[in-house]
PDB file of C-alpha atoms in Angstrom:
ATOM      1  CA  GLN A   1     109.408 104.306 130.543  1.00 93.00           C
ATOM      2  CA  VAL A   2     109.109 102.251 126.820  1.00 96.00           C
ATOM      3  CA  GLN A   3     107.155 103.511 124.609  1.00 97.00           C
ATOM      4  CA  LEU A   4     105.483 102.626 121.329  1.00 98.00           C
ATOM      5  CA  VAL A   5     103.255 105.158 119.886  1.00 98.00           C
ATOM      6  CA  GLU A   6     101.100 103.994 116.200  1.00 97.00           C
ATOM      7  CA  SER A   7     100.370 106.026 113.911  1.00 97.00           C
ATOM      8  CA  GLY A   8      98.461 106.381 110.207  1.00 98.00           C
ATOM      9  CA  GLY A   9      95.656 104.195 110.536  1.00 98.00           C
ATOM     10  CA  GLY A  10      92.266 104.715 109.414  1.00 98.00           C
ATOM     11  CA  LEU A  11      89.713 104.446 106.375  1.00 98.00           C
ATOM     12  CA  VAL A  12      90.911 103.195 103.032  1.00 98.00           C
ATOM     13  CA  GLN A  13      89.422 101.655  99.433  1.00 98.00           C
ATOM     14  CA  PRO A  14      90.127  98.548  98.497  1.00 98.00           C
ATOM     15  CA  GLY A  15      93.378  98.593  96.546  1.00 98.00           C
ATOM     16  CA  GLY A  16      94.303 101.993  98.276  1.00 98.00           C
ATOM     17  CA  SER A  17      98.229 101.852 100.308  1.00 98.00           C
ATOM     18  CA  LEU A  18      98.746 103.173 103.854  1.00 98.00           C
ATOM     19  CA  ARG A  19     101.804 103.700 105.861  1.00 98.00           C
ATOM     20  CA  LEU A  20     101.841 103.349 109.625  1.00 98.00           C
ATOM     21  CA  SER A  21     104.187 105.141 111.083  1.00 98.00           C
ATOM     22  CA  CYS A  22     106.229 103.651 115.197  1.00 98.00           C
ATOM     23  CA  ALA A  23     107.974 105.565 116.530  1.00 98.00           C
ATOM     24  CA  ALA A  24     109.388 104.106 119.732  1.00 98.00           C
ATOM     25  CA  SER A  25     111.067 105.505 122.891  1.00 97.00           C
ATOM     26  CA  GLY A  26     112.752 104.252 126.319  1.00 96.00           C
ATOM     27  CA  ILE A  27     114.446 101.445 124.286  1.00 94.00           C
ATOM     28  CA  ILE A  28     117.466 101.040 122.781  1.00 94.00           C
ATOM     29  CA  PHE A  29     116.537 101.101 119.484  1.00 95.00           C
ATOM     30  CA  SER A  30     118.362 100.093 116.622  1.00 95.00           C
ATOM     31  CA  SER A  31     119.549  96.868 118.876  1.00 95.00           C
ATOM     32  CA  ALA A  32     115.611  95.913 119.285  1.00 96.00           C
ATOM     33  CA  ALA A  33     113.394  93.687 116.397  1.00 97.00           C
ATOM     34  CA  MET A  34     110.481  95.081 115.334  1.00 98.00           C
ATOM     35  CA  GLY A  35     107.235  93.570 114.124  1.00 98.00           C
ATOM     36  CA  TRP A  36     103.888  95.033 113.611  1.00 98.00           C
ATOM     37  CA  TYR A  37     100.706  92.080 114.210  1.00 98.00           C
ATOM     38  CA  ARG A  38      97.495  93.018 113.912  1.00 98.00           C
ATOM     39  CA  GLN A  39      94.071  91.337 115.547  1.00 98.00           C
ATOM     40  CA  PHE A  40      90.852  91.030 113.795  1.00 97.00           C
ATOM     41  CA  PRO A  41      86.955  90.622 116.119  1.00 94.00           C
ATOM     42  CA  GLY A  42      87.262  87.428 117.915  1.00 95.00           C
ATOM     43  CA  LYS A  43      90.501  86.977 116.440  1.00 97.00           C
ATOM     44  CA  GLN A  44      94.366  85.410 118.406  1.00 97.00           C
ATOM     45  CA  ARG A  45      96.736  88.810 117.424  1.00 97.00           C
ATOM     46  CA  GLU A  46      98.983  87.314 114.489  1.00 98.00           C
ATOM     47  CA  LEU A  47     101.984  87.927 113.008  1.00 98.00           C
ATOM     48  CA  VAL A  48     101.971  90.521 110.113  1.00 98.00           C
ATOM     49  CA  ALA A  49     105.562  91.604 109.809  1.00 98.00           C
ATOM     50  CA  ARG A  50     108.421  91.329 111.304  1.00 98.00           C
ATOM     51  CA  ILE A  51     112.110  93.533 111.491  1.00 98.00           C
ATOM     52  CA  THR A  52     115.132  92.096 113.211  1.00 97.00           C
ATOM     53  CA  SER A  53     118.134  94.734 114.255  1.00 96.00           C
ATOM     54  CA  GLY A  54     119.928  93.730 111.481  1.00 95.00           C
ATOM     55  CA  GLY A  55     117.568  94.356 108.681  1.00 97.00           C
ATOM     56  CA  SER A  56     116.748  90.794 107.902  1.00 98.00           C
ATOM     57  CA  THR A  57     112.583  90.274 107.740  1.00 98.00           C
ATOM     58  CA  ASN A  58     109.508  88.195 108.033  1.00 98.00           C
ATOM     59  CA  TYR A  59     105.853  88.255 106.941  1.00 98.00           C
ATOM     60  CA  ALA A  60     102.704  86.715 106.983  1.00 98.00           C
ATOM     61  CA  ASP A  61     102.240  84.851 104.128  1.00 98.00           C
ATOM     62  CA  SER A  62      98.415  86.585 103.423  1.00 98.00           C
ATOM     63  CA  VAL A  63     100.495  90.332 103.764  1.00 98.00           C
ATOM     64  CA  LYS A  64     104.108  88.985 101.150  1.00 98.00           C
ATOM     65  CA  GLY A  65     104.155  91.103  98.418  1.00 98.00           C
ATOM     66  CA  ARG A  66     102.133  93.277  99.446  1.00 98.00           C
ATOM     67  CA  PHE A  67     103.443  94.785 102.751  1.00 98.00           C
ATOM     68  CA  THR A  68     107.278  96.069 103.165  1.00 98.00           C
ATOM     69  CA  ILE A  69     108.247  97.260 107.152  1.00 98.00           C
ATOM     70  CA  SER A  70     110.885  99.142 106.817  1.00 98.00           C
ATOM     71  CA  ARG A  71     113.031 100.823 110.846  1.00 98.00           C
ATOM     72  CA  ASP A  72     114.140 103.952 110.241  1.00 97.00           C
ATOM     73  CA  ASN A  73     116.904 103.616 112.811  1.00 97.00           C
ATOM     74  CA  ALA A  74     118.449 107.636 113.007  1.00 97.00           C
ATOM     75  CA  LYS A  75     114.227 108.396 113.962  1.00 98.00           C
ATOM     76  CA  ASN A  76     113.237 105.498 116.066  1.00 98.00           C
ATOM     77  CA  THR A  77     110.899 104.561 114.248  1.00 98.00           C
ATOM     78  CA  VAL A  78     109.586 101.433 112.158  1.00 98.00           C
ATOM     79  CA  TYR A  79     107.157 101.701 109.512  1.00 98.00           C
ATOM     80  CA  LEU A  80     104.570  99.182 107.974  1.00 98.00           C
ATOM     81  CA  GLN A  81     104.231 100.431 103.778  1.00 98.00           C
ATOM     82  CA  MET A  82     100.226  98.727 102.695  1.00 98.00           C
ATOM     83  CA  ASN A  83      99.993  98.398  99.028  1.00 98.00           C
ATOM     84  CA  SER A  84      96.716  96.323  97.259  1.00 98.00           C
ATOM     85  CA  LEU A  85      94.488  96.587 100.526  1.00 98.00           C
ATOM     86  CA  ARG A  86      91.990  94.232 100.985  1.00 98.00           C
ATOM     87  CA  PRO A  87      88.784  94.378 103.238  1.00 98.00           C
ATOM     88  CA  ASP A  88      90.371  91.403 104.590  1.00 97.00           C
ATOM     89  CA  ASP A  89      93.284  93.000 105.803  1.00 98.00           C
ATOM     90  CA  THR A  90      90.497  95.688 108.296  1.00 98.00           C
ATOM     91  CA  ALA A  91      91.631  94.873 111.477  1.00 98.00           C
ATOM     92  CA  ALA A  92      93.719  96.739 114.884  1.00 98.00           C
ATOM     93  CA  TYR A  93      97.478  97.112 113.929  1.00 98.00           C
ATOM     94  CA  TYR A  94      99.906  96.862 116.481  1.00 98.00           C
ATOM     95  CA  CYS A  95     103.553  97.960 116.982  1.00 98.00           C
ATOM     96  CA  ASN A  96     105.809  95.569 118.525  1.00 98.00           C
ATOM     97  CA  SER A  97     109.658  95.844 119.818  1.00 98.00           C
ATOM     98  CA  VAL A  98     111.349  92.527 121.424  1.00 96.00           C
ATOM     99  CA  VAL A  99     114.581  93.975 123.558  1.00 94.00           C
ATOM    100  CA  ASN A 100     117.369  91.156 124.501  1.00 91.00           C
ATOM    101  CA  TRP A 101     115.563  88.754 123.103  1.00 90.00           C
ATOM    102  CA  THR A 102     113.816  88.621 126.615  1.00 92.00           C
ATOM    103  CA  TYR A 103     111.401  91.785 126.728  1.00 95.00           C
ATOM    104  CA  THR A 104     108.492  92.382 124.991  1.00 96.00           C
ATOM    105  CA  TYR A 105     106.390  95.506 124.927  1.00 97.00           C
ATOM    106  CA  TRP A 106     103.624  96.623 122.686  1.00 98.00           C
ATOM    107  CA  GLY A 107     101.972  99.936 121.206  1.00 98.00           C
ATOM    108  CA  GLN A 108      98.151 100.999 122.118  1.00 97.00           C
ATOM    109  CA  GLY A 109      97.002  99.793 118.420  1.00 97.00           C
ATOM    110  CA  THR A 110      95.666 102.084 115.022  1.00 98.00           C
ATOM    111  CA  GLN A 111      92.693 100.623 113.899  1.00 98.00           C
ATOM    112  CA  VAL A 112      92.623 100.068 109.717  1.00 98.00           C
ATOM    113  CA  THR A 113      89.602  99.722 107.774  1.00 98.00           C
ATOM    114  CA  VAL A 114      89.569  98.864 103.833  1.00 98.00           C
ATOM    115  CA  SER A 115      86.088  99.493 102.699  1.00 97.00           C
ATOM    116  CA  SER A 116      84.432 101.016  99.461  1.00 93.00           C
TER     117      SER A 116
END
């Protein structure tokens, strides 16, 4: 069974930092493209960052320069380092995996709240 388990969400002050982790199981992690998405209340889920199996990265313009996605294939884990957080970063963040360009999996989500 494929599982994506997120952790690291929570409450942080504006300007602060947070690191999200997503541990994957049930897939050949090194071959999978991984991503982070977020969803604001009443809005569609949107891409935050993604990283291919080869290590290429892509970011939404709104987070470029502030967020960094990385992966550790030995730990089957993808990370999202979030710096310079803003209140409008407040959202539910979801881990995503695309396997063989065909199958898509989602984690359960973790809440990030940026507030003073």
